Amino acid sequence: MSTQVRSSQAMPDSSAVQGSGTADCAVADAAQKAWERAFTVLSPVIGHQGVAGLFRRALSLSCREHPSLVPLYEATSLGGIDLTQLEAMLLALDAVEAAAVQASLGRHFIELLSQLIGARLAEHLLHPTGELIHPLKFNGSTAKDPSS
């Protein structure tokens, strides 16, 4: 069974989402780009299914802190990782919660990766490692990170 990572090509204008009670598009967009980069960088090292497995395990651990991740976790159990589902889930949350969910998911992923390949190599490959935890700080966005 092959694991695929799917992502959307078009993003809605963030001004259409701001102030509507959902997360700023910048949070979801930056998170999606950070995950795409992580999959691209790590797949040659631990294999595509290895990255997908770490992502799924990080989802599992993050579900304890953020029950809003449960549907995404359940959706990944049968096939590939669909980053458009992560993006949609983040957009459905308010900006503070979306940033907290992404931070939890990124933190667990980095911890698992560090246990697998070592902290130095994980940081080298994902430099800056904080991109998965606080993606707005690393994508050149002028949007304010609601978690800081």
CSV table of C-alpha atoms in Angstrom, one decimal:
chain,number,residue,atom,x,y,z
A,1,MET,CA,0.0,0.0,0.0
A,2,SER,CA,1.5,3.3,-1.0
A,3,THR,CA,1.3,6.4,1.2
A,4,GLN,CA,0.6,9.6,-0.6
A,5,VAL,CA,0.8,13.2,0.7
A,6,ARG,CA,-1.8,15.4,-0.9
A,7,SER,CA,-2.0,19.1,-0.6
A,8,SER,CA,-4.1,21.9,-2.0
A,9,GLN,CA,-2.8,24.1,-4.7
A,10,ALA,CA,-5.1,27.1,-4.2
A,11,MET,CA,-5.5,28.9,-0.9
A,12,PRO,CA,-8.4,31.2,0.0
A,13,ASP,CA,-7.5,34.9,0.6
A,14,SER,CA,-6.7,35.3,4.2
A,15,SER,CA,-8.6,38.5,4.5
A,16,ALA,CA,-11.8,36.6,3.8
A,17,VAL,CA,-11.2,34.4,6.9
A,18,GLN,CA,-9.8,36.9,9.4
A,19,GLY,CA,-12.3,38.0,11.9
A,20,SER,CA,-14.8,35.3,11.1
A,21,GLY,CA,-14.1,33.2,14.1
A,22,THR,CA,-11.9,30.8,12.2
A,23,ALA,CA,-8.1,30.6,12.1
A,24,ASP,CA,-6.2,33.1,10.0
A,25,CYS,CA,-5.4,31.4,6.7
A,26,ALA,CA,-1.7,32.3,7.4
A,27,VAL,CA,-1.6,29.7,10.2
A,28,ALA,CA,-3.1,26.9,8.1
A,29,ASP,CA,-1.0,27.9,5.0
A,30,ALA,CA,2.2,28.1,6.9
A,31,ALA,CA,1.6,24.8,8.7
A,32,GLN,CA,0.8,23.1,5.4
A,33,LYS,CA,4.0,24.4,3.8
A,34,ALA,CA,6.0,23.3,6.9
A,35,TRP,CA,4.6,19.8,6.6
A,36,GLU,CA,5.2,19.6,2.9
A,37,ARG,CA,8.8,20.6,3.5
A,38,ALA,CA,9.2,18.1,6.3
A,39,PHE,CA,7.9,15.3,4.0
A,40,THR,CA,10.2,16.4,1.2
A,41,VAL,CA,13.3,16.6,3.3
A,42,LEU,CA,12.7,13.4,5.4
A,43,SER,CA,11.4,11.0,2.7
A,44,PRO,CA,14.9,10.3,1.2
A,45,VAL,CA,16.2,9.6,4.8
A,46,ILE,CA,13.5,7.5,6.4
A,47,GLY,CA,11.2,6.7,3.5
A,48,HIS,CA,7.9,8.2,2.6
A,49,GLN,CA,6.0,5.6,4.7
A,50,GLY,CA,8.4,6.3,7.6
A,51,VAL,CA,7.5,10.0,7.6
A,52,ALA,CA,3.8,9.2,7.2
A,53,GLY,CA,4.1,6.8,10.2
A,54,LEU,CA,5.8,9.4,12.4
A,55,PHE,CA,3.1,12.0,11.3
A,56,ARG,CA,0.4,9.5,12.2
A,57,ARG,CA,2.0,8.7,15.6
A,58,ALA,CA,2.4,12.5,16.3
A,59,LEU,CA,-1.3,12.9,15.5
A,60,SER,CA,-2.1,10.1,18.0
A,61,LEU,CA,-0.1,11.8,20.7
A,62,SER,CA,-1.6,15.2,19.9
A,63,CYS,CA,-5.1,13.9,20.0
A,64,ARG,CA,-4.8,13.6,23.8
A,65,GLU,CA,-4.2,17.3,24.1
A,66,HIS,CA,-6.4,18.4,21.2
A,67,PRO,CA,-9.5,16.2,20.5
A,68,SER,CA,-10.2,18.3,17.3
A,69,LEU,CA,-7.4,16.1,15.7
A,70,VAL,CA,-9.3,12.8,16.2
A,71,PRO,CA,-11.1,13.0,12.8
A,72,LEU,CA,-7.8,13.7,11.1
A,73,TYR,CA,-6.1,10.8,12.9
A,74,GLU,CA,-8.9,8.4,12.0
A,75,ALA,CA,-8.8,9.6,8.3
A,76,THR,CA,-5.1,8.8,8.1
A,77,SER,CA,-5.5,5.2,9.4
A,78,LEU,CA,-6.6,3.8,6.0
A,79,GLY,CA,-4.3,5.6,3.6
A,80,GLY,CA,-2.0,8.5,2.9
A,81,ILE,CA,-1.6,11.7,4.7
A,82,ASP,CA,-3.9,14.4,3.2
A,83,LEU,CA,-2.5,17.8,4.2
A,84,THR,CA,-5.6,19.4,2.8
A,85,GLN,CA,-7.5,17.8,5.7
A,86,LEU,CA,-5.1,19.2,8.2
A,87,GLU,CA,-5.4,22.6,6.6
A,88,ALA,CA,-9.2,22.4,6.7
A,89,MET,CA,-9.2,21.3,10.3
A,90,LEU,CA,-6.9,24.3,11.2
A,91,LEU,CA,-9.1,26.7,9.3
A,92,ALA,CA,-12.1,25.5,11.3
A,93,LEU,CA,-10.5,26.5,14.6
A,94,ASP,CA,-9.9,30.0,16.0
A,95,ALA,CA,-6.4,31.3,15.4
A,96,VAL,CA,-5.1,30.6,19.0
A,97,GLU,CA,-6.3,27.0,19.0
A,98,ALA,CA,-5.0,26.4,15.4
A,99,ALA,CA,-1.6,27.6,16.5
A,100,ALA,CA,-1.7,25.4,19.6
A,101,VAL,CA,-2.8,22.3,17.6
A,102,GLN,CA,0.0,22.8,15.1
A,103,ALA,CA,2.5,23.4,17.9
A,104,SER,CA,1.5,20.2,19.6
A,105,LEU,CA,1.6,18.2,16.4
A,106,GLY,CA,5.0,19.6,15.4
A,107,ARG,CA,6.5,19.1,18.9
A,108,HIS,CA,5.5,15.5,19.0
A,109,PHE,CA,6.7,14.9,15.4
A,110,ILE,CA,10.1,16.4,16.2
A,111,GLU,CA,10.4,14.4,19.5
A,112,LEU,CA,9.6,11.1,17.6
A,113,LEU,CA,12.0,11.9,14.8
A,114,SER,CA,14.7,12.8,17.3
A,115,GLN,CA,14.2,9.4,19.0
A,116,LEU,CA,14.5,7.7,15.7
A,117,ILE,CA,17.5,9.4,14.0
A,118,GLY,CA,18.9,11.5,16.8
A,119,ALA,CA,18.3,15.1,17.8
A,120,ARG,CA,21.3,16.6,15.9
A,121,LEU,CA,20.3,15.0,12.6
A,122,ALA,CA,16.7,15.8,13.1
A,123,GLU,CA,17.5,19.5,13.7
A,124,HIS,CA,19.9,19.5,10.8
A,125,LEU,CA,17.3,18.1,8.4
A,126,LEU,CA,14.4,20.3,9.7
A,127,HIS,CA,16.4,23.4,10.3
A,128,PRO,CA,14.8,25.5,11.6
A,129,THR,CA,13.0,22.8,13.6
A,130,GLY,CA,10.7,25.5,15.0
A,131,GLU,CA,9.0,25.8,11.6
A,132,LEU,CA,6.8,22.9,12.5
A,133,ILE,CA,5.9,24.3,15.9
A,134,HIS,CA,5.5,28.0,15.0
A,135,PRO,CA,5.3,28.1,11.2
A,136,LEU,CA,4.4,31.8,11.0
A,137,LYS,CA,7.7,32.8,12.4
A,138,PHE,CA,9.6,31.0,9.6
A,139,ASN,CA,7.5,31.6,6.4
A,140,GLY,CA,8.2,35.3,6.1
A,141,SER,CA,4.6,36.1,6.9
A,142,THR,CA,3.8,39.5,8.4
A,143,ALA,CA,0.9,37.9,10.2
A,144,LYS,CA,1.2,37.8,14.0
A,145,ASP,CA,1.6,34.4,15.5
A,146,PRO,CA,-1.3,34.1,18.0
A,147,SER,CA,0.6,31.7,20.2
A,148,SER,CA,3.3,34.3,21.1
